[in-house]
mmCIF file of C-alpha atoms in Angstrom:
data_model
loop_
_atom_site.group_PDB
_atom_site.id
_atom_site.type_symbol
_atom_site.label_atom_id
_atom_site.label_comp_id
_atom_site.label_asym_id
_atom_site.label_seq_id
_atom_site.Cartn_x
_atom_site.Cartn_y
_atom_site.Cartn_z
ATOM 1 C CA MET Z 1 0.000 0.000 0.000
ATOM 2 C CA VAL Z 2 2.768 2.420 0.918
ATOM 3 C CA CYS Z 3 4.657 1.560 -2.266
ATOM 4 C CA THR Z 4 1.577 2.246 -4.392
ATOM 5 C CA VAL Z 5 1.151 5.691 -2.824
ATOM 6 C CA PHE Z 6 4.825 6.462 -3.427
ATOM 7 C CA PHE Z 7 4.595 5.349 -7.054
ATOM 8 C CA PHE Z 8 1.528 7.537 -7.665
ATOM 9 C CA ILE Z 9 3.325 10.520 -6.130
ATOM 10 C CA LEU Z 10 6.293 9.741 -8.368
ATOM 11 C CA ILE Z 11 4.028 9.761 -11.419
ATOM 12 C CA VAL Z 12 2.192 12.987 -10.525
ATOM 13 C CA LYS Z 13 5.274 14.954 -9.503
ATOM 14 C CA GLY Z 14 7.241 13.552 -12.442
ATOM 15 C CA ILE Z 15 4.611 14.827 -14.867
ATOM 16 C CA GLU Z 16 4.707 18.241 -13.178
ATOM 17 C CA MET Z 17 8.503 18.367 -13.452
ATOM 18 C CA MET Z 18 8.353 17.207 -17.045
ATOM 19 C CA ASP Z 19 5.882 19.982 -17.930
ATOM 20 C CA ARG Z 20 7.973 22.669 -16.220
ATOM 21 C CA SER Z 21 11.170 21.641 -17.976
ATOM 22 C CA MET Z 22 9.828 21.540 -21.541
ATOM 23 C CA ILE Z 23 11.137 25.072 -22.144
ATOM 24 C CA GLN Z 24 14.676 24.134 -21.082
ATOM 25 C CA ARG Z 25 16.844 22.635 -23.821
ATOM 26 C CA SER Z 26 19.582 20.054 -23.534
ATOM 27 C CA ALA Z 27 22.967 21.581 -24.306
ATOM 28 C CA ALA Z 28 24.291 18.601 -26.219
ATOM 29 C CA LEU Z 29 21.244 17.346 -28.097
ATOM 30 C CA GLY Z 30 19.063 20.444 -28.252
ATOM 31 C CA ILE Z 31 15.942 18.519 -27.254
ATOM 32 C CA PRO Z 32 13.617 19.704 -24.476
ATOM 33 C CA MET Z 33 14.666 18.400 -21.059
ATOM 34 C CA GLY Z 34 11.043 17.372 -20.497
ATOM 35 C CA TYR Z 35 11.679 14.419 -22.783
ATOM 36 C CA VAL Z 36 14.593 13.376 -20.588
ATOM 37 C CA TYR Z 37 12.526 13.799 -17.413
ATOM 38 C CA SER Z 38 9.645 11.802 -18.888
ATOM 39 C CA VAL Z 39 11.416 8.672 -17.679
ATOM 40 C CA ILE Z 40 10.343 9.504 -14.086
ATOM 41 C CA PRO Z 41 6.560 9.061 -14.542
ATOM 42 C CA LEU Z 42 7.211 6.201 -16.960
ATOM 43 C CA SER Z 43 9.248 4.352 -14.348
ATOM 44 C CA GLY Z 44 6.496 4.981 -11.776
ATOM 45 C CA CYS Z 45 3.998 3.285 -14.099
ATOM 46 C CA LEU Z 46 6.329 0.357 -14.678
ATOM 47 C CA MET Z 47 6.891 -0.072 -10.949
ATOM 48 C CA ILE Z 48 3.130 -0.140 -10.336
ATOM 49 C CA LEU Z 49 2.770 -2.836 -13.000
ATOM 50 C CA ASN Z 50 5.599 -4.820 -11.417
ATOM 51 C CA LEU Z 51 4.054 -4.464 -7.955
ATOM 52 C CA PHE Z 52 0.724 -5.687 -9.315
ATOM 53 C CA ASP Z 53 2.401 -8.681 -11.000
ATOM 54 C CA VAL Z 54 4.363 -9.671 -7.896
ATOM 55 C CA THR Z 55 1.281 -9.310 -5.700
ATOM 56 C CA MET Z 56 -0.858 -11.457 -8.011
ATOM 57 C CA LYS Z 57 1.812 -14.173 -8.115
ATOM 58 C CA ALA Z 58 2.089 -14.139 -4.326
ATOM 59 C CA LEU Z 59 -1.679 -14.428 -3.907
ATOM 60 C CA LYS Z 60 -1.976 -17.317 -6.376
ATOM 61 C CA GLN Z 61 0.858 -19.294 -4.837
ATOM 62 C CA PRO Z 62 -0.353 -21.559 -2.027
ATOM 63 C CA GLU Z 63 1.197 -20.831 1.339
ATOM 64 C CA GLN Z 64 3.752 -23.332 2.489
ATOM 65 C CA THR Z 65 3.566 -24.619 6.020
ATOM 66 C CA ASP Z 66 6.398 -26.124 8.035
ATOM 67 C CA SER Z 67 5.167 -29.636 7.260
ATOM 68 C CA THR Z 68 5.307 -29.085 3.484
ATOM 69 C CA LYS Z 69 8.731 -27.414 3.358
ATOM 70 C CA LYS Z 70 11.617 -29.631 2.424
ATOM 71 C CA GLY Z 71 15.164 -29.352 3.576
ATOM 72 C CA ILE Z 72 18.175 -28.607 1.430
ATOM 73 C CA GLU Z 73 18.637 -32.254 0.547
ATOM 74 C CA GLY Z 74 14.941 -32.873 -0.095
ATOM 75 C CA VAL Z 75 14.523 -34.969 3.040
ATOM 76 C CA GLU Z 76 11.931 -34.091 5.657
#
């Protein structure tokens, strides 16, 4: 839950920073710096997708109890 809130803040504030920096140009390439900063909200979206994927896999996987866990050598 905390991660999701952080990722949404990252997306919102990243979009704001991207919008503010569209007037600034890169010295080497001459492209607006907003394009460079667009990776911040993009990475926030990708992290939300990854969090969703990991959570779904964890929920689908049955919980292991002590009686079902096997040792290193496969012997109980």
